[in-house]
Amino acid sequence: MDPFVYDGLPGRVVFGAGAARNGLAAQLAELGAERVLLCVTERGLAQAQPLLEPLGDKVVGTFTDVRMHVPVESAQAARQLAADCGAQAVLAIGGGSATGTAKAIALTSGLPIVAVPTTYAGSEVTAVWGLTQGERKTTGKDLRVLPKVVVYDPELTLDLPPDLSASSGLNALAHAVEAFWGPGRNPITALVAEEAIRALSRGLPAVVAAPHDVQARTDALYGAYVAGASFAVAGSSLHHKICHVLGGAFNLPHAQTHAVVLPHVLALVAPALPDVEARIARALDAEPGGAVAALTSLAVRLGAPTGLREIGMRFEDLDQVSDLVQEKLPADGPVPLNREAVGALLTATWTGPPRATPPRPQS
Ligand code: NAD
């Protein structure tokens, strides 16, 4: 085994059906938070209401201008509200956008976050923040934005529509896959990532088939949690850099972009990292050499989009994407890529799923 460094991240995770309904007040009390700012979308307010009743009058402000990729204007308004109402903690109930808004507040104020995720985005277990100014998305890492407590309650995901569940789940799968070659990877992140892929590939088809099945939702949410946890330590690489450009500069939908790009990046990386490919294949219940085909077939089975053209990307903008991706390519990426290779990758990703690759013969 190669020598490694493992930077574990702090934070409490409370997991289980009913955990948010029954446990939020106690978690906030342990933090000593008497004045709480809630970050939630307008849509999420109704879902949040029953969770807030046990908190009595502790919620002193509610910020609902939650937007994807956190535009700086939205961050500034949220920070102002937190200051105006004297918040001692931020409670984020919702997907990655609600968590991201809470992170923007914590980044400048140091306020603790209690996160209650309702999608599979995974942001709640990472110390990564993101802000968008105009067309440019900036991200950074800061322990102040890592939620102090995450309450995972599968009941809150029962109403996540099947199409969003599929793409959000594939976003989670991307965290686990990229954790195998991220710059901070180590044997523990690989172990956790493999478990995440197994749980997601079991849970997501069951969720799409029966969205109100609590057991299926539990598997998928657990998978999303451990995928996020592996990625939080391993860090982002080629796949996330590409999605970051597409989301920030072209405003493509976050989860769907990940769903489309992931099989292509895996197809590119797999031949260079056969041992990683075999572990991903095993977690997807496939033979060595079959990871890309298994991932593609999972995405198709889930009804997720498979080409950038399906989610609003214009072919004529691909050259610009190539330039931006080229600027952001990680120095320690899994495979060396020149501009031509990036262009070929993007063209293939725009068109549709990767062509099937035959499984590698077993020795
Ligand atoms: P989102 O939070 O914008 O939610 C997507 C949609 O689903 C919204 O319309 C929301 O109202 C709806 N929704 C959420 N939960 C629901 C539920 N239970 N039932 C019905 N509808 C529901 O999207 P997302 O994909 O969760 O998060 C994307 C954002 O998170 C992006 O800005 C992305 O950059 C960020 N992100 C950050 C990290 C990180 O580590 N910093 C990781 C992943 C994602």
Coordinates of C-alpha atoms and ligand atoms in Angstrom, one line a residue:
M1 CA 0.0 0.0 0.0
D2 CA 1.2 3.5 -0.8
P3 CA 1.8 5.9 2.1
F4 CA -1.1 8.2 2.7
V5 CA -2.5 11.1 4.7
Y6 CA -6.1 11.1 6.0
D7 CA -7.6 14.4 7.0
G8 CA -10.8 13.5 8.8
L9 CA -13.5 16.1 9.0
P10 CA -15.4 16.9 12.2
G11 CA -19.2 17.0 12.5
R12 CA -22.1 15.0 13.9
V13 CA -24.5 13.0 11.6
V14 CA -27.9 11.9 12.9
F15 CA -29.5 9.4 10.4
G16 CA -32.9 7.7 10.4
A17 CA -36.5 8.0 9.4
G18 CA -38.1 10.5 11.7
A19 CA -34.8 12.0 12.8
A20 CA -35.7 15.5 11.7
R21 CA -39.3 15.3 13.0
N22 CA -38.1 14.2 16.4
G23 CA -34.6 15.5 16.9
L24 CA -34.0 19.0 15.6
A25 CA -34.8 20.9 18.8
A26 CA -32.3 18.8 20.8
Q27 CA -29.5 19.3 18.2
L28 CA -30.0 23.1 18.3
A29 CA -30.1 23.1 22.1
E30 CA -26.8 21.2 22.2
L31 CA -25.3 24.0 20.1
G32 CA -26.7 26.5 22.6
A33 CA -28.6 28.3 19.8
E34 CA -31.6 30.2 21.0
R35 CA -31.9 32.4 17.9
V36 CA -32.0 30.5 14.6
L37 CA -32.1 31.7 11.0
L38 CA -33.9 29.3 8.6
C39 CA -32.7 28.9 5.0
V40 CA -35.3 27.2 2.8
T41 CA -36.9 27.7 -0.6
E42 CA -40.5 28.9 -0.9
R43 CA -41.4 25.4 -2.0
G44 CA -39.6 23.8 1.0
L45 CA -41.4 26.0 3.6
A46 CA -44.5 23.8 3.8
Q47 CA -42.3 20.7 4.2
A48 CA -40.3 22.5 6.9
Q49 CA -43.3 23.7 8.9
P50 CA -43.9 20.5 11.0
L51 CA -40.2 20.3 11.8
L52 CA -40.2 23.8 13.1
E53 CA -43.1 23.4 15.5
P54 CA -40.9 21.8 18.3
L55 CA -38.5 24.8 18.0
G56 CA -41.1 27.2 19.4
D57 CA -40.0 30.8 18.9
K58 CA -36.3 30.0 18.3
V59 CA -36.6 30.6 14.5
V60 CA -36.2 34.4 14.4
G61 CA -35.8 34.8 10.7
T62 CA -36.5 33.0 7.4
F63 CA -34.5 33.4 4.2
T64 CA -36.3 32.1 1.2
D65 CA -34.4 33.7 -1.7
V66 CA -32.4 30.5 -2.1
R67 CA -30.9 30.1 -5.5
M68 CA -28.7 27.5 -7.2
H69 CA -25.0 28.3 -7.2
V70 CA -25.6 31.1 -4.7
P71 CA -25.4 34.4 -6.6
V72 CA -23.4 36.9 -4.5
E73 CA -26.5 39.2 -4.2
S74 CA -28.4 36.3 -2.6
A75 CA -25.5 35.6 -0.2
Q76 CA -25.3 39.3 0.8
A77 CA -29.0 39.4 1.5
A78 CA -28.8 36.2 3.6
R79 CA -25.9 37.5 5.6
Q80 CA -27.7 40.8 6.2
L81 CA -30.7 39.0 7.5
A82 CA -28.6 36.8 9.8
A83 CA -27.0 39.9 11.3
D84 CA -30.3 41.8 11.6
C85 CA -32.0 39.1 13.5
G86 CA -29.1 38.3 15.7
A87 CA -28.9 34.6 14.6
Q88 CA -26.7 32.3 16.6
A89 CA -27.1 29.4 14.2
V90 CA -28.3 28.7 10.7
L91 CA -30.8 25.9 10.0
A92 CA -30.7 24.8 6.3
I93 CA -33.6 22.6 5.2
G94 CA -33.5 21.7 1.5
G95 CA -31.2 20.7 -1.3
G96 CA -27.7 21.8 -2.0
S97 CA -28.9 25.3 -2.8
A98 CA -30.3 25.8 0.8
T99 CA -27.1 24.4 2.3
G100 CA -25.0 26.6 0.0
T101 CA -26.8 29.7 1.1
A102 CA -26.2 28.7 4.8
K103 CA -22.6 28.2 3.9
A104 CA -22.3 31.7 2.4
I105 CA -23.5 33.1 5.8
A106 CA -21.2 30.9 7.8
L107 CA -18.2 31.8 5.6
T108 CA -18.3 35.4 6.8
S109 CA -19.9 35.1 10.2
G110 CA -18.7 31.7 11.5
L111 CA -22.2 30.9 12.6
P112 CA -22.7 27.1 13.1
I113 CA -24.9 25.3 10.5
V114 CA -27.4 22.6 11.2
A115 CA -28.2 21.0 7.8
V116 CA -31.3 18.9 7.0
P117 CA -30.8 17.7 3.4
T118 CA -33.8 16.9 1.2
T119 CA -31.9 15.8 -2.0
Y120 CA -28.8 13.7 -2.6
A121 CA -26.4 16.7 -3.3
G122 CA -24.0 15.9 -0.4
S123 CA -22.9 19.5 0.2
E124 CA -23.9 19.1 3.8
V125 CA -20.8 17.0 4.6
T126 CA -18.2 19.0 2.7
A127 CA -16.3 22.1 3.7
V128 CA -16.6 23.5 0.1
W129 CA -18.5 26.7 -0.5
G130 CA -19.5 28.2 -3.9
L131 CA -20.6 31.7 -4.9
T132 CA -21.5 33.0 -8.4
Q133 CA -20.8 36.5 -9.7
G134 CA -22.3 37.0 -13.1
E135 CA -21.2 34.0 -15.1
R136 CA -18.2 33.1 -12.9
K137 CA -18.6 30.5 -10.1
T138 CA -15.9 30.6 -7.4
T139 CA -15.5 27.8 -4.9
G140 CA -13.2 27.5 -1.9
K141 CA -12.7 25.3 1.1
D142 CA -13.2 26.5 4.7
L143 CA -14.0 24.5 7.8
R144 CA -16.3 27.3 9.0
V145 CA -18.8 26.3 6.3
L146 CA -18.9 22.6 7.3
P147 CA -22.2 22.0 9.1
K148 CA -21.8 21.1 12.8
V149 CA -24.7 18.8 12.6
V150 CA -26.4 17.0 9.7
V151 CA -29.8 15.4 10.3
Y152 CA -30.6 12.9 7.5
D153 CA -34.2 11.9 7.5
P154 CA -35.3 9.8 4.5
E155 CA -38.9 10.8 5.2
L156 CA -38.1 14.3 3.9
T157 CA -37.0 12.8 0.5
L158 CA -40.3 10.9 -0.2
D159 CA -41.7 13.8 -2.3
L160 CA -38.5 14.4 -4.3
P161 CA -39.8 13.7 -7.9
P162 CA -38.4 10.5 -9.5
D163 CA -36.5 12.5 -12.3
L164 CA -34.9 14.8 -9.7
S165 CA -34.1 11.8 -7.5
A166 CA -32.4 10.1 -10.4
S167 CA -30.2 13.0 -11.4
S168 CA -29.5 14.1 -7.8
G169 CA -28.6 10.5 -7.0
L170 CA -26.2 10.4 -10.0
N171 CA -24.7 13.6 -8.7
A172 CA -24.0 11.7 -5.5
L173 CA -22.6 8.8 -7.5
A174 CA -20.2 11.3 -9.1
H175 CA -18.9 12.2 -5.7
A176 CA -18.1 8.6 -4.9
V177 CA -16.5 7.8 -8.3
E178 CA -14.3 10.9 -8.3
A179 CA -13.3 10.1 -4.7
F180 CA -11.2 7.3 -6.2
W181 CA -8.9 9.7 -8.0
G182 CA -9.3 13.0 -6.1
P183 CA -6.1 14.6 -4.8
G184 CA -6.8 13.6 -1.2
R185 CA -7.7 10.0 -2.0
N186 CA -6.6 7.3 0.4
P187 CA -7.7 3.8 1.3
I188 CA -10.4 5.0 3.6
T189 CA -12.0 7.3 1.1
A190 CA -11.9 4.4 -1.5
L191 CA -13.6 2.1 1.0
V192 CA -16.3 4.6 1.8
A193 CA -16.8 5.4 -1.9
E194 CA -17.2 1.8 -2.9
E195 CA -19.9 1.4 -0.2
A196 CA -21.6 4.6 -1.5
I197 CA -21.7 3.3 -5.0
R198 CA -23.2 0.0 -3.8
A199 CA -25.9 1.7 -1.7
L200 CA -26.8 4.2 -4.5
S201 CA -26.9 1.6 -7.2
R202 CA -29.2 -0.5 -5.1
G203 CA -31.3 2.4 -3.7
L204 CA -31.9 4.6 -6.8
P205 CA -33.7 2.2 -9.1
A206 CA -35.9 1.2 -6.2
V207 CA -36.6 4.9 -5.5
V208 CA -37.5 5.6 -9.1
A209 CA -39.8 2.5 -9.1
A210 CA -41.4 3.4 -5.8
P211 CA -40.7 7.0 -4.7
H212 CA -42.5 6.6 -1.4
D213 CA -40.7 3.4 -0.3
V214 CA -38.9 4.4 2.9
Q215 CA -36.4 1.6 2.7
A216 CA -35.4 2.6 -0.9
R217 CA -35.1 6.2 0.2
T218 CA -33.0 5.2 3.2
D219 CA -30.6 3.3 1.0
A220 CA -30.3 6.2 -1.4
L221 CA -29.9 8.8 1.3
Y222 CA -27.3 6.7 3.1
G223 CA -25.4 6.3 -0.2
A224 CA -25.6 10.0 -0.8
Y225 CA -24.2 10.7 2.7
V226 CA -21.2 8.3 2.4
A227 CA -20.6 9.5 -1.2
G228 CA -20.4 13.1 0.0
A229 CA -18.2 12.0 2.9
S230 CA -15.7 10.3 0.6
F231 CA -15.6 13.2 -1.7
A232 CA -15.3 15.7 1.1
V233 CA -11.9 14.2 2.0
A234 CA -10.7 13.1 -1.5
G235 CA -11.5 16.5 -3.1
S236 CA -12.5 17.3 -6.6
S237 CA -10.8 16.5 -9.9
L238 CA -11.5 16.3 -13.6
H239 CA -15.2 15.4 -13.4
H240 CA -16.1 18.2 -11.0
K241 CA -14.0 20.8 -12.9
I242 CA -15.9 20.1 -16.1
C243 CA -19.3 20.3 -14.3
H244 CA -18.2 23.4 -12.5
V245 CA -17.6 25.2 -15.8
L246 CA -20.9 24.0 -17.3
G247 CA -22.9 25.0 -14.2
G248 CA -21.2 28.3 -13.6
A249 CA -20.7 29.7 -17.1
F250 CA -23.7 28.1 -18.9
N251 CA -26.1 27.8 -16.1
L252 CA -26.8 24.1 -16.8
P253 CA -28.8 22.3 -14.0
H254 CA -26.4 21.0 -11.4
A255 CA -27.5 17.4 -10.8
Q256 CA -28.4 16.7 -14.4
T257 CA -25.0 17.9 -15.6
H258 CA -23.3 15.5 -13.3
A259 CA -25.5 12.7 -14.5
V260 CA -24.6 13.3 -18.1
V261 CA -20.8 13.9 -17.7
L262 CA -20.0 11.1 -15.3
P263 CA -20.1 8.1 -17.6
H264 CA -17.9 10.0 -20.1
V265 CA -15.3 10.9 -17.6
L266 CA -15.3 7.3 -16.2
A267 CA -14.9 6.0 -19.8
L268 CA -11.8 8.3 -20.3
V269 CA -10.2 7.5 -16.9
A270 CA -11.0 3.7 -16.6
P271 CA -8.3 2.4 -19.0
A272 CA -5.6 4.4 -17.0
L273 CA -6.8 3.1 -13.6
P274 CA -7.8 -0.6 -14.1
D275 CA -7.8 -1.3 -10.3
V276 CA -10.1 1.6 -9.6
E277 CA -12.3 0.6 -12.6
A278 CA -12.6 -2.9 -11.2
R279 CA -13.6 -1.6 -7.7
I280 CA -16.3 0.6 -9.3
A281 CA -17.5 -2.3 -11.4
R282 CA -17.7 -4.5 -8.4
A283 CA -19.7 -1.9 -6.5
L284 CA -22.1 -1.7 -9.5
D285 CA -22.4 -5.5 -9.5
A286 CA -20.5 -5.8 -12.8
E287 CA -17.3 -7.7 -14.0
P288 CA -14.0 -5.9 -14.2
G289 CA -14.0 -3.8 -17.4
G290 CA -17.8 -3.3 -17.1
A291 CA -18.0 -0.2 -15.0
V292 CA -18.8 2.3 -17.8
A293 CA -21.4 0.0 -19.3
A294 CA -23.0 -0.6 -15.9
L295 CA -23.0 3.1 -15.0
T296 CA -24.5 4.0 -18.4
S297 CA -27.2 1.4 -18.1
L298 CA -28.0 2.5 -14.5
A299 CA -28.4 6.1 -15.8
V300 CA -30.6 5.0 -18.7
R301 CA -32.7 2.8 -16.3
L302 CA -33.2 5.8 -14.0
G303 CA -34.4 7.8 -17.0
A304 CA -31.6 10.5 -16.4
P305 CA -30.5 12.7 -19.3
T306 CA -27.5 11.2 -21.2
G307 CA -26.3 14.0 -23.4
L308 CA -25.6 17.7 -22.8
R309 CA -27.8 18.6 -25.7
E310 CA -30.8 17.3 -23.7
I311 CA -30.2 19.8 -20.9
G312 CA -29.8 23.0 -22.8
M313 CA -26.2 23.1 -24.0
R314 CA -25.6 24.6 -27.4
F315 CA -23.2 22.7 -29.7
E316 CA -21.6 26.0 -30.8
D317 CA -20.6 26.9 -27.2
L318 CA -18.5 23.7 -26.8
D319 CA -15.3 25.5 -27.9
Q320 CA -15.8 28.0 -25.2
V321 CA -16.3 25.2 -22.7
S322 CA -13.1 23.6 -23.9
D323 CA -11.2 26.8 -23.2
L324 CA -12.6 27.2 -19.7
V325 CA -12.1 23.5 -18.9
Q326 CA -8.5 23.7 -20.1
E327 CA -7.9 26.6 -17.7
K328 CA -9.2 24.6 -14.8
L329 CA -7.7 21.2 -15.5
P330 CA -6.2 19.8 -12.2
A331 CA -2.4 19.4 -12.3
D332 CA -2.7 16.0 -10.7
G333 CA -5.7 14.8 -12.7
P334 CA -6.2 11.1 -13.4
V335 CA -5.2 11.3 -17.1
P336 CA -3.2 13.9 -19.1
L337 CA -5.5 15.9 -21.4
N338 CA -4.7 18.3 -24.2
R339 CA -7.2 20.7 -25.7
E340 CA -8.0 18.2 -28.5
A341 CA -8.8 15.5 -25.9
V342 CA -11.0 17.9 -23.9
G343 CA -12.8 18.9 -27.1
A344 CA -13.4 15.2 -28.0
L345 CA -14.7 14.5 -24.5
L346 CA -17.1 17.4 -24.7
T347 CA -18.4 16.5 -28.1
A348 CA -19.1 12.9 -27.0
T349 CA -20.8 14.2 -23.8
W350 CA -23.0 16.5 -25.8
T351 CA -24.1 13.7 -28.2
G352 CA -25.2 11.0 -25.8
P353 CA -24.0 8.1 -23.6
P354 CA -20.5 6.7 -24.2
R355 CA -20.3 3.8 -26.6
A356 CA -20.3 0.4 -24.8
T357 CA -16.9 -0.9 -24.0
P358 CA -16.5 -4.7 -23.8
P359 CA -15.6 -6.1 -20.4
R360 CA -11.9 -6.8 -19.9
P361 CA -11.2 -10.6 -19.9
Q362 CA -10.6 -12.0 -16.5
S363 CA -7.3 -13.8 -15.8
Ligands
NAD1 P1 -31.5 22.4 -5.2 O1 -31.1 22.5 -3.8 O2 -31.5 23.6 -6.1 O3 -32.8 21.6 -5.4 C1 -33.3 21.3 -6.7 C2 -34.8 21.4 -6.7 O4 -35.4 20.4 -5.9 C3 -35.3 22.7 -6.2 O5 -36.4 23.2 -7.0 C4 -35.9 22.3 -4.8 O6 -36.9 23.2 -4.4 C5 -36.4 20.9 -5.1 N1 -36.4 20.0 -3.9 C6 -35.4 19.9 -3.0 N2 -35.8 18.9 -2.1 C7 -37.0 18.5 -2.5 C8 -37.9 17.5 -1.9 N3 -37.6 16.7 -0.9 N4 -39.1 17.3 -2.6 C9 -39.4 18.0 -3.7 N5 -38.6 19.0 -4.2 C10 -37.4 19.2 -3.6 O7 -30.4 21.4 -6.0 P2 -29.4 20.3 -5.5 O8 -29.0 19.5 -6.7 O9 -29.8 19.6 -4.3 O10 -28.1 21.2 -5.1 C11 -27.4 21.9 -6.1 C12 -26.6 23.0 -5.5 O11 -25.7 22.5 -4.5 C13 -25.7 23.7 -6.5 O12 -25.6 25.0 -6.3 C14 -24.3 23.0 -6.3 O13 -23.2 23.8 -6.7 C15 -24.4 22.8 -4.8 N6 -23.5 21.7 -4.3 C16 -22.5 22.0 -3.5 C17 -21.7 20.9 -3.1 C18 -20.5 21.3 -2.2 O14 -19.8 20.4 -1.7 N7 -20.3 22.6 -1.9 C19 -21.9 19.6 -3.4 C20 -23.1 19.3 -4.2 C21 -23.9 20.4 -4.6

